[in-house]
CSV table of C-alpha atoms in Angstrom, one decimal:
chain,number,residue,atom,x,y,z
C,18,MET,CA,9.4,-6.9,17.8
C,19,ILE,CA,11.2,-9.7,16.0
C,20,ASP,CA,13.9,-12.0,17.3
C,21,TYR,CA,15.6,-15.0,15.8
C,22,LEU,CA,17.4,-18.2,16.5
C,23,MET,CA,20.3,-19.4,14.3
C,24,LYS,CA,21.4,-23.0,14.1
C,25,GLU,CA,24.0,-24.5,11.8
C,26,THR,CA,23.2,-27.9,10.4
C,27,GLU,CA,25.8,-30.6,9.9
C,28,ASP,CA,26.2,-29.8,6.2
C,29,GLY,CA,27.1,-26.2,6.9
C,30,LYS,CA,23.7,-24.7,6.3
C,31,ILE,CA,22.5,-21.9,8.6
C,32,VAL,CA,18.9,-22.2,9.6
C,33,VAL,CA,17.3,-18.9,10.9
C,34,ARG,CA,14.0,-19.2,12.8
C,35,LEU,CA,12.3,-15.8,12.9
C,36,ASN,CA,10.0,-15.2,15.8
C,37,GLY,CA,7.5,-12.3,15.7
C,38,ASP,CA,6.1,-9.8,13.1
C,39,LEU,CA,8.5,-9.0,10.3
C,40,ASP,CA,7.8,-5.2,10.0
C,41,ILE,CA,9.4,-1.8,10.0
C,42,ASP,CA,10.7,-2.3,13.6
C,43,SER,CA,12.8,-5.2,12.4
C,44,THR,CA,14.9,-3.0,10.0
C,45,GLU,CA,17.9,-2.6,12.3
C,46,ILE,CA,18.0,-6.2,13.5
C,47,VAL,CA,17.8,-7.5,9.9
C,48,GLU,CA,20.2,-5.1,8.3
C,49,GLU,CA,22.8,-4.8,11.1
C,50,GLU,CA,22.7,-8.2,12.7
C,51,LEU,CA,21.0,-10.9,10.8
C,52,LEU,CA,22.1,-10.2,7.2
C,53,PRO,CA,25.9,-9.9,8.1
C,54,ALA,CA,25.7,-13.0,10.2
C,55,MET,CA,24.1,-15.0,7.4
C,56,GLU,CA,26.7,-13.9,4.8
C,57,LYS,CA,29.2,-16.2,6.5
C,58,TYR,CA,27.6,-19.3,5.2
C,59,LYS,CA,27.2,-21.0,1.8
C,60,LYS,CA,23.6,-22.1,2.3
C,61,ALA,CA,20.8,-20.6,4.3
C,62,ASN,CA,17.2,-21.3,5.2
C,63,ILE,CA,14.7,-18.8,6.8
C,64,ASP,CA,11.9,-20.5,8.7
C,65,PHE,CA,8.7,-18.4,8.8
C,66,GLU,CA,6.7,-20.7,11.1
C,67,ASN,CA,6.6,-18.2,13.9
C,68,VAL,CA,6.0,-15.1,11.8
C,69,PRO,CA,2.3,-14.2,12.0
C,70,PHE,CA,2.5,-10.9,10.0
C,71,VAL,CA,4.7,-9.2,7.4
C,72,ASP,CA,4.1,-5.6,6.5
C,73,SER,CA,5.4,-3.9,3.3
C,74,SER,CA,8.7,-2.9,5.1
C,75,GLY,CA,9.1,-6.5,6.2
C,76,MET,CA,8.5,-7.6,2.6
C,77,GLY,CA,11.3,-5.2,1.5
C,78,LEU,CA,13.6,-6.6,4.2
C,79,LEU,CA,12.9,-10.1,3.0
C,80,LEU,CA,13.6,-9.2,-0.6
C,81,ASN,CA,16.8,-7.5,0.5
C,82,ILE,CA,18.0,-10.5,2.5
C,83,VAL,CA,17.4,-13.0,-0.3
C,84,GLN,CA,18.7,-10.8,-3.1
C,85,SER,CA,21.8,-9.7,-1.2
C,86,LEU,CA,22.7,-13.3,-0.3
C,87,LYS,CA,22.0,-14.6,-3.8
C,88,GLU,CA,24.3,-11.9,-5.2
C,89,LYS,CA,27.0,-13.3,-3.0
C,90,GLY,CA,26.4,-16.8,-4.3
C,91,ILE,CA,24.7,-18.0,-1.2
C,92,ASN,CA,21.8,-20.4,-1.7
C,93,VAL,CA,18.7,-19.2,0.3
C,94,THR,CA,15.4,-20.9,0.9
C,95,ILE,CA,12.3,-19.9,2.8
C,96,SER,CA,10.1,-22.4,4.5
C,97,ASN,CA,7.0,-22.8,6.6
C,98,VAL,CA,5.2,-19.6,5.6
C,99,ARG,CA,1.8,-19.3,7.3
C,100,GLU,CA,-1.3,-19.2,5.1
C,101,ASP,CA,-2.1,-15.5,6.0
C,102,VAL,CA,1.4,-14.4,5.1
C,103,GLN,CA,1.4,-16.5,2.0
C,104,VAL,CA,-1.6,-14.7,0.7
C,105,VAL,CA,0.3,-11.4,0.9
C,106,PHE,CA,3.4,-13.0,-0.7
C,107,ASP,CA,1.2,-14.2,-3.5
C,108,LEU,CA,-0.5,-10.9,-4.0
C,109,LEU,CA,3.0,-9.3,-4.3
C,110,GLN,CA,4.1,-12.2,-6.4
C,111,ILE,CA,7.2,-12.6,-4.2
C,112,PRO,CA,7.8,-16.2,-5.5
C,113,GLU,CA,8.0,-14.9,-9.0
C,114,ILE,CA,10.5,-12.1,-8.0
C,115,LEU,CA,12.7,-14.4,-5.8
C,116,GLY,CA,12.2,-17.5,-7.9
C,117,ASP,CA,9.8,-20.3,-7.1
C,118,GLU,CA,12.7,-22.5,-6.0
C,119,THR,CA,13.3,-20.2,-3.1
C,120,PHE,CA,10.1,-21.5,-1.4
C,121,ILE,CA,10.3,-25.0,0.0
Z,27,MET,CA,36.0,27.2,36.6
Z,28,TYR,CA,36.1,23.6,35.2
Z,29,LYS,CA,32.7,22.8,36.5
Z,30,ASP,CA,31.3,26.0,35.0
Z,31,GLY,CA,32.8,25.1,31.7
Z,32,MET,CA,31.0,21.7,31.8
Z,33,THR,CA,27.8,23.4,32.7
Z,34,GLY,CA,28.3,25.7,29.8
Z,35,ILE,CA,28.8,22.9,27.3
Z,36,HIS,CA,25.8,21.1,28.8
Z,37,HIS,CA,23.6,24.1,28.3
Z,38,ASN,CA,24.8,24.5,24.7
Z,39,ASN,CA,24.0,21.0,23.9
Z,40,THR,CA,20.5,21.3,25.2
Z,41,GLY,CA,20.0,24.5,23.3
Z,42,GLU,CA,21.2,23.0,20.1
Z,43,SER,CA,19.0,19.9,20.5
Z,44,ALA,CA,16.0,22.0,21.3
Z,45,ASP,CA,16.7,24.1,18.2
Z,46,MET,CA,17.1,21.0,16.1
Z,47,ASP,CA,13.8,19.6,17.5
Z,48,LYS,CA,12.1,22.8,16.6
Z,49,THR,CA,13.6,22.9,13.1
Z,50,LEU,CA,12.8,19.3,12.5
Z,51,LYS,CA,9.2,19.7,13.7
Z,52,ARG,CA,8.7,22.7,11.4
Z,53,GLU,CA,10.1,20.9,8.4
Z,54,ILE,CA,8.0,17.8,9.0
Z,55,ASN,CA,4.9,20.0,9.3
Z,56,MET,CA,5.9,21.7,6.0
Z,57,ALA,CA,6.5,18.4,4.3
Z,58,ARG,CA,3.1,17.2,5.7
Z,59,ASN,CA,1.4,20.2,4.2
Z,60,ILE,CA,3.1,19.7,0.8
Z,61,GLN,CA,2.0,16.1,0.8
Z,62,SER,CA,-1.6,16.7,1.9
Z,63,GLN,CA,-2.0,19.5,-0.7
Z,64,LEU,CA,-0.7,17.4,-3.5
Z,65,LEU,CA,-2.9,14.5,-2.4
Z,66,ASN,CA,-6.0,16.5,-1.8
Z,67,GLY,CA,-6.4,18.3,-5.0
Z,68,LYS,CA,-9.9,18.8,-6.3
Z,69,PRO,CA,-11.3,15.5,-7.6
Z,70,PRO,CA,-12.4,15.7,-11.3
Z,71,VAL,CA,-16.0,16.4,-12.0
Z,72,PHE,CA,-17.7,14.4,-14.8
Z,73,GLU,CA,-21.1,13.5,-16.1
Z,74,GLY,CA,-22.9,10.5,-14.6
Z,75,GLY,CA,-20.8,9.8,-11.5
Z,76,GLU,CA,-18.5,11.0,-8.8
Z,77,VAL,CA,-15.0,10.1,-7.5
Z,78,LEU,CA,-13.3,10.9,-4.2
Z,79,GLY,CA,-10.1,9.9,-2.5
Z,80,SER,CA,-8.9,10.2,1.1
Z,81,SER,CA,-5.7,9.2,2.9
Z,82,VAL,CA,-4.9,9.1,6.6
Z,83,PRO,CA,-1.2,8.5,7.3
Z,84,ALA,CA,-0.1,6.4,10.3
Z,85,ARG,CA,2.7,8.9,11.1
Z,86,LEU,CA,2.8,12.6,10.4
Z,87,ILE,CA,3.3,11.9,6.7
Z,88,GLY,CA,2.8,8.7,4.8
Z,89,GLY,CA,3.6,6.6,1.7
Z,90,ASP,CA,0.2,6.0,0.3
Z,91,TYR,CA,-0.8,7.6,-2.9
Z,92,PHE,CA,-3.9,8.2,-5.0
Z,93,ASP,CA,-4.5,10.5,-7.9
Z,94,PHE,CA,-6.9,11.3,-10.7
Z,95,TYR,CA,-6.0,12.4,-14.2
Z,96,PRO,CA,-8.6,13.5,-16.6
Z,97,LEU,CA,-7.7,12.3,-20.1
Z,98,LEU,CA,-8.4,14.3,-23.3
Z,99,ASN,CA,-10.7,11.6,-24.6
Z,100,GLY,CA,-13.1,12.1,-21.6
Z,101,LYS,CA,-11.9,9.2,-19.6
Z,102,ILE,CA,-10.7,9.6,-16.0
Z,103,ARG,CA,-7.5,7.8,-15.1
Z,104,ILE,CA,-7.4,6.7,-11.4
Z,105,VAL,CA,-4.4,5.4,-9.5
Z,106,ILE,CA,-3.9,4.2,-6.0
Z,107,GLY,CA,-0.6,3.0,-4.6
Z,108,ASP,CA,1.3,2.0,-1.5
Z,109,VAL,CA,5.0,2.8,-1.1
Z,110,MET,CA,6.9,0.3,1.0
Z,111,GLY,CA,7.5,1.5,4.5
Z,112,LYS,CA,6.2,4.5,6.5
Z,113,GLY,CA,6.9,8.1,7.4
Z,114,ILE,CA,9.4,10.4,5.8
Z,115,PRO,CA,11.2,7.9,3.6
Z,116,ALA,CA,8.0,6.5,2.2
Z,117,ALA,CA,6.7,10.1,1.6
Z,118,MET,CA,9.7,11.0,-0.4
Z,119,LEU,CA,9.2,8.0,-2.7
Z,120,MET,CA,5.5,8.8,-2.9
Z,121,ILE,CA,6.3,12.1,-4.5
Z,122,LEU,CA,8.6,10.4,-6.9
Z,123,THR,CA,5.8,8.0,-7.8
Z,124,ARG,CA,3.4,10.9,-8.3
Z,125,GLY,CA,5.7,12.5,-10.8
Z,126,ALA,CA,6.1,9.2,-12.7
Z,127,PHE,CA,2.3,8.7,-12.8
Z,128,ARG,CA,1.6,12.2,-14.0
Z,129,SER,CA,4.0,12.1,-16.9
Z,130,ALA,CA,3.1,8.5,-17.8
Z,131,ALA,CA,-0.6,9.3,-17.7
Z,132,GLU,CA,-0.1,12.0,-20.2
Z,133,THR,CA,1.6,9.8,-22.8
Z,134,THR,CA,0.2,6.3,-22.4
Z,135,SER,CA,-3.0,5.0,-23.8
Z,136,SER,CA,-4.1,2.5,-21.1
Z,137,PRO,CA,-3.6,1.7,-17.4
Z,138,ALA,CA,-1.3,-1.3,-18.3
Z,139,ASP,CA,0.9,1.0,-20.4
Z,140,THR,CA,0.9,3.6,-17.6
Z,141,LEU,CA,2.2,0.9,-15.2
Z,142,THR,CA,4.8,-0.4,-17.7
Z,143,SER,CA,6.1,3.1,-18.2
Z,144,MET,CA,6.2,3.8,-14.5
Z,145,ASN,CA,8.1,0.6,-13.8
Z,146,GLN,CA,10.5,1.6,-16.6
Z,147,ALA,CA,11.0,5.0,-15.0
Z,148,LEU,CA,11.2,4.0,-11.4
Z,149,TYR,CA,12.8,0.5,-11.4
Z,150,SER,CA,16.4,1.3,-11.1
Z,151,ASP,CA,15.9,4.0,-8.4
Z,152,LEU,CA,13.7,1.7,-6.4
Z,153,ARG,CA,16.2,-1.1,-6.6
Z,154,THR,CA,19.0,1.1,-5.5
Z,155,LEU,CA,16.8,2.3,-2.6
Z,156,LYS,CA,15.6,-1.3,-1.8
Z,157,SER,CA,12.0,-0.2,-2.0
Z,158,PHE,CA,9.0,-0.9,-4.1
Z,159,VAL,CA,5.5,0.5,-4.8
Z,160,THR,CA,2.3,-1.5,-5.3
Z,161,LEU,CA,-0.1,0.3,-7.7
Z,162,LEU,CA,-3.5,-0.2,-9.3
Z,163,CYS,CA,-4.4,2.0,-12.2
Z,164,ALA,CA,-7.8,2.2,-13.8
Z,165,ASP,CA,-9.6,4.2,-16.6
Z,166,TRP,CA,-13.2,5.1,-16.1
Z,167,ASP,CA,-15.0,5.7,-19.4
Z,168,PRO,CA,-18.2,7.6,-18.7
Z,169,SER,CA,-19.4,7.2,-22.2
Z,170,THR,CA,-19.4,3.4,-22.3
Z,171,PHE,CA,-19.7,2.7,-18.5
Z,172,THR,CA,-16.6,0.6,-18.6
Z,173,LEU,CA,-13.7,0.4,-16.2
Z,174,THR,CA,-10.3,-0.8,-17.5
Z,175,TYR,CA,-7.7,-1.6,-15.0
Z,176,ALA,CA,-4.2,-3.1,-14.6
Z,177,ASN,CA,-2.4,-4.2,-11.4
Z,178,ALA,CA,1.1,-4.0,-10.1
Z,179,GLY,CA,0.9,-6.1,-6.9
Z,180,HIS,CA,-1.9,-4.1,-5.3
Z,181,ASN,CA,-5.1,-5.2,-3.5
Z,182,LEU,CA,-7.9,-5.8,-6.0
Z,183,PRO,CA,-10.6,-3.1,-5.7
Z,184,LEU,CA,-14.0,-4.1,-4.5
Z,185,TYR,CA,-17.0,-4.0,-6.8
Z,186,ILE,CA,-20.1,-2.7,-5.0
Z,187,LYS,CA,-23.2,-3.8,-7.1
Z,188,GLY,CA,-25.8,-1.1,-7.1
Z,189,LYS,CA,-28.9,-3.3,-7.6
Z,190,GLU,CA,-27.9,-6.2,-5.4
Z,191,SER,CA,-26.5,-6.5,-1.9
Z,192,ILE,CA,-23.2,-7.8,-3.3
Z,193,VAL,CA,-19.7,-6.5,-2.8
Z,194,GLU,CA,-16.9,-8.6,-4.3
Z,195,GLU,CA,-13.3,-8.4,-5.4
Z,196,MET,CA,-12.9,-7.4,-9.0
Z,197,PRO,CA,-11.6,-10.1,-11.3
Z,198,LYS,CA,-8.0,-10.9,-10.6
Z,199,VAL,CA,-5.3,-9.3,-12.7
Z,200,LYS,CA,-1.7,-10.2,-12.0
Z,201,GLY,CA,1.3,-7.9,-12.3
Z,202,ILE,CA,4.6,-7.4,-10.4
Z,203,MET,CA,4.9,-4.5,-8.1
Z,204,VAL,CA,6.7,-1.5,-9.5
Z,205,GLY,CA,10.4,-1.8,-8.6
Z,206,GLY,CA,10.1,-5.6,-8.3
Z,207,LEU,CA,11.4,-6.8,-11.7
Z,208,PRO,CA,12.7,-4.9,-14.8
Z,209,ASP,CA,10.9,-4.7,-18.1
Z,210,GLN,CA,7.5,-5.7,-17.0
Z,211,VAL,CA,4.5,-5.7,-19.3
Z,212,TYR,CA,1.2,-5.3,-17.5
Z,213,THR,CA,-2.3,-6.5,-18.6
Z,214,ASN,CA,-5.6,-4.6,-19.0
Z,215,TYR,CA,-8.9,-6.0,-17.9
Z,216,THR,CA,-12.2,-4.4,-18.6
Z,217,ILE,CA,-15.5,-4.7,-16.7
Z,218,GLN,CA,-18.9,-3.2,-17.6
Z,219,LEU,CA,-20.5,-1.2,-14.8
Z,220,HIS,CA,-24.1,-0.2,-14.4
Z,221,GLU,CA,-26.1,2.6,-12.8
Z,222,LYS,CA,-25.6,2.9,-9.0
Z,223,ASP,CA,-22.6,0.6,-9.1
Z,224,ALA,CA,-19.5,1.7,-7.2
Z,225,ILE,CA,-15.8,0.7,-7.1
Z,226,PHE,CA,-13.8,0.9,-3.9
Z,227,PHE,CA,-10.0,1.1,-4.3
Z,228,TYR,CA,-8.0,0.8,-1.1
Z,229,THR,CA,-4.6,0.1,0.6
Z,230,ASP,CA,-3.9,-2.7,3.0
Z,231,GLY,CA,-3.8,-0.3,6.0
Z,232,ILE,CA,-7.6,-0.7,6.0
Z,233,VAL,CA,-7.9,-4.5,6.2
Z,234,GLU,CA,-4.8,-4.8,8.4
Z,235,ALA,CA,-5.9,-2.2,10.9
Z,236,GLN,CA,-5.5,-3.8,14.4
Z,237,ASN,CA,-7.5,-3.5,17.6
Z,238,ASN,CA,-5.9,-3.9,21.1
Z,239,GLU,CA,-6.5,-7.7,20.9
Z,240,LYS,CA,-4.3,-7.7,17.8
Z,241,GLU,CA,-7.2,-8.8,15.6
Z,242,GLN,CA,-7.3,-7.4,12.1
Z,243,TYR,CA,-10.2,-5.5,10.6
Z,244,LYS,CA,-10.1,-7.9,7.6
Z,245,LEU,CA,-11.9,-7.9,4.3
Z,246,ASP,CA,-15.2,-9.3,5.7
Z,247,ARG,CA,-15.8,-6.3,7.9
Z,248,LEU,CA,-15.0,-3.9,5.1
Z,249,ILE,CA,-17.4,-5.7,2.8
Z,250,GLN,CA,-20.1,-5.6,5.4
Z,251,THR,CA,-19.7,-1.9,6.0
Z,252,LEU,CA,-19.8,-1.2,2.2
Z,253,ILE,CA,-23.0,-3.3,1.9
Z,254,GLU,CA,-24.6,-1.4,4.7
Z,255,ASN,CA,-23.7,2.0,3.3
Z,256,LYS,CA,-23.7,1.5,-0.5
Z,257,GLN,CA,-26.8,3.7,-1.2
Z,258,LYS,CA,-25.0,6.8,0.2
Z,259,CYS,CA,-22.8,9.3,-1.7
Z,260,VAL,CA,-19.1,8.8,-2.0
Z,261,GLY,CA,-18.3,11.2,0.8
Z,262,GLU,CA,-20.6,9.5,3.2
Z,263,ILE,CA,-19.4,6.0,2.3
Z,264,GLU,CA,-15.8,7.1,3.0
Z,265,GLN,CA,-16.9,8.4,6.4
Z,266,SER,CA,-18.8,5.2,7.2
Z,267,VAL,CA,-15.7,3.2,6.5
Z,268,MET,CA,-13.5,5.4,8.6
Z,269,GLU,CA,-16.0,5.3,11.5
Z,270,SER,CA,-16.2,1.5,11.2
Z,271,ILE,CA,-12.4,1.2,11.4
Z,272,GLU,CA,-12.2,3.6,14.3
Z,273,LYS,CA,-14.9,1.7,16.2
Z,274,PHE,CA,-13.2,-1.6,15.6
Z,275,THR,CA,-9.6,-0.4,16.6
Z,276,GLU,CA,-10.9,1.2,19.8
Z,277,GLY,CA,-8.2,3.8,19.8
Z,278,ALA,CA,-5.3,1.3,19.2
Z,279,PRO,CA,-2.5,3.1,17.4
Z,280,GLN,CA,-2.8,3.2,13.6
Z,281,ARG,CA,0.0,0.9,12.2
Z,282,ASP,CA,-0.2,1.7,8.5
Z,283,ASP,CA,-1.4,4.5,6.2
Z,284,ILE,CA,-5.1,4.2,5.3
Z,285,THR,CA,-6.2,5.2,1.8
Z,286,MET,CA,-9.3,4.7,-0.2
Z,287,VAL,CA,-10.7,5.9,-3.5
Z,288,LEU,CA,-14.4,5.7,-4.4
Z,289,LEU,CA,-15.9,5.8,-7.9
Z,290,LYS,CA,-19.7,5.8,-8.0
Z,291,ILE,CA,-22.0,5.8,-11.0
Z,292,SER,CA,-25.0,7.9,-10.5
Z,293,ASP,CA,-28.6,6.7,-10.7
Z,294,GLN,CA,-29.4,8.1,-14.2
Z,295,GLN,CA,-33.1,7.3,-13.8
Z,296,ALA,CA,-33.3,9.3,-10.5
Z,297,GLU,CA,-31.5,12.2,-12.1
Z,298,ILE,CA,-33.9,12.3,-15.1
Z,299,THR,CA,-36.8,12.0,-12.7
Z,300,SER,CA,-35.6,14.9,-10.5
Z,301,LEU,CA,-34.9,17.0,-13.6
Z,302,ASN,CA,-38.4,16.3,-14.8
Z,303,SER,CA,-40.1,16.6,-11.4
Z,304,PRO,CA,-40.8,20.4,-11.6
Z,305,LEU,CA,-42.6,19.8,-14.9
Z,306,ILE,CA,-44.7,16.9,-13.4
Z,307,LYS,CA,-45.8,19.2,-10.6
């Protein structure tokens, strides 16, 4: 089960620290809570340091978050992706789909 | 009176919900049958080798997909895929994917063209539905012993060498998953196979299978199992992999659909010998 911490930085950026596996059980939390909450800011960063596993549904959720926010003109970045998870991101070529600049 | 009325309503509700449960259960079972019959068609029979596929969904039905399509030129087109998500929604998109593959296989000349055409057909639907499918498509040519493949974000198949104790990932071919980006052009890569070689196509449900300690089965265990069982026929190799995963997970609930496709080139020498053997006697 995933949970998250949100913290606003001084320059108005929202930093979301995810905690737990990003998988099919995260669907409601992401779509109903997290995404609407992030839409209130101009800039956002999602910290993946405490995400040990992302399944295909989680990958879909991530694509949905980033693409929805970008469509609304919100700048989104992703940081601290663990090596295991990065392997799956690379296999699916997530950086190419979301733009290399998304990963910091 | 009032109380009785309440009881009546309560009874009604339970009755309706039991009816709904029953209907839902029946429909899920019917959907499961549709899916398993579509998946488990007869694998094609061809000279010099054998193919086999199997899929075990994590829920009642699943989103993994494999298929074989014999081409007019004698080649066998193989596809394996993993639809994002699980259960009924994934199963619905799996059927959509199957339709796209079957019509693309008919009209395209290579695995890369098949994937390009499938992405063309499915991209806007998948974007609307916020989903995607990873696919690997390959053509086996029994006359030249070559395997040509193209990849849309899927795990690379494993190459099981018949004459050595080596199992390795096939050379990397990049490609965006179907539904990821529009207008994608995919690339073909061809490898030469030899007698007794085998190719193991699979979905990530195998390597990401978890035991109760939350450890994953991982590629190393899969490779080890394949090395130990590589001399067997495709059906037995498939069984060995399933048994090895079950032994590892120790009854922990299956998290994702598990699917594999095996292509094995027969030992032509042995076949010739066995054909000749009555004469030798």
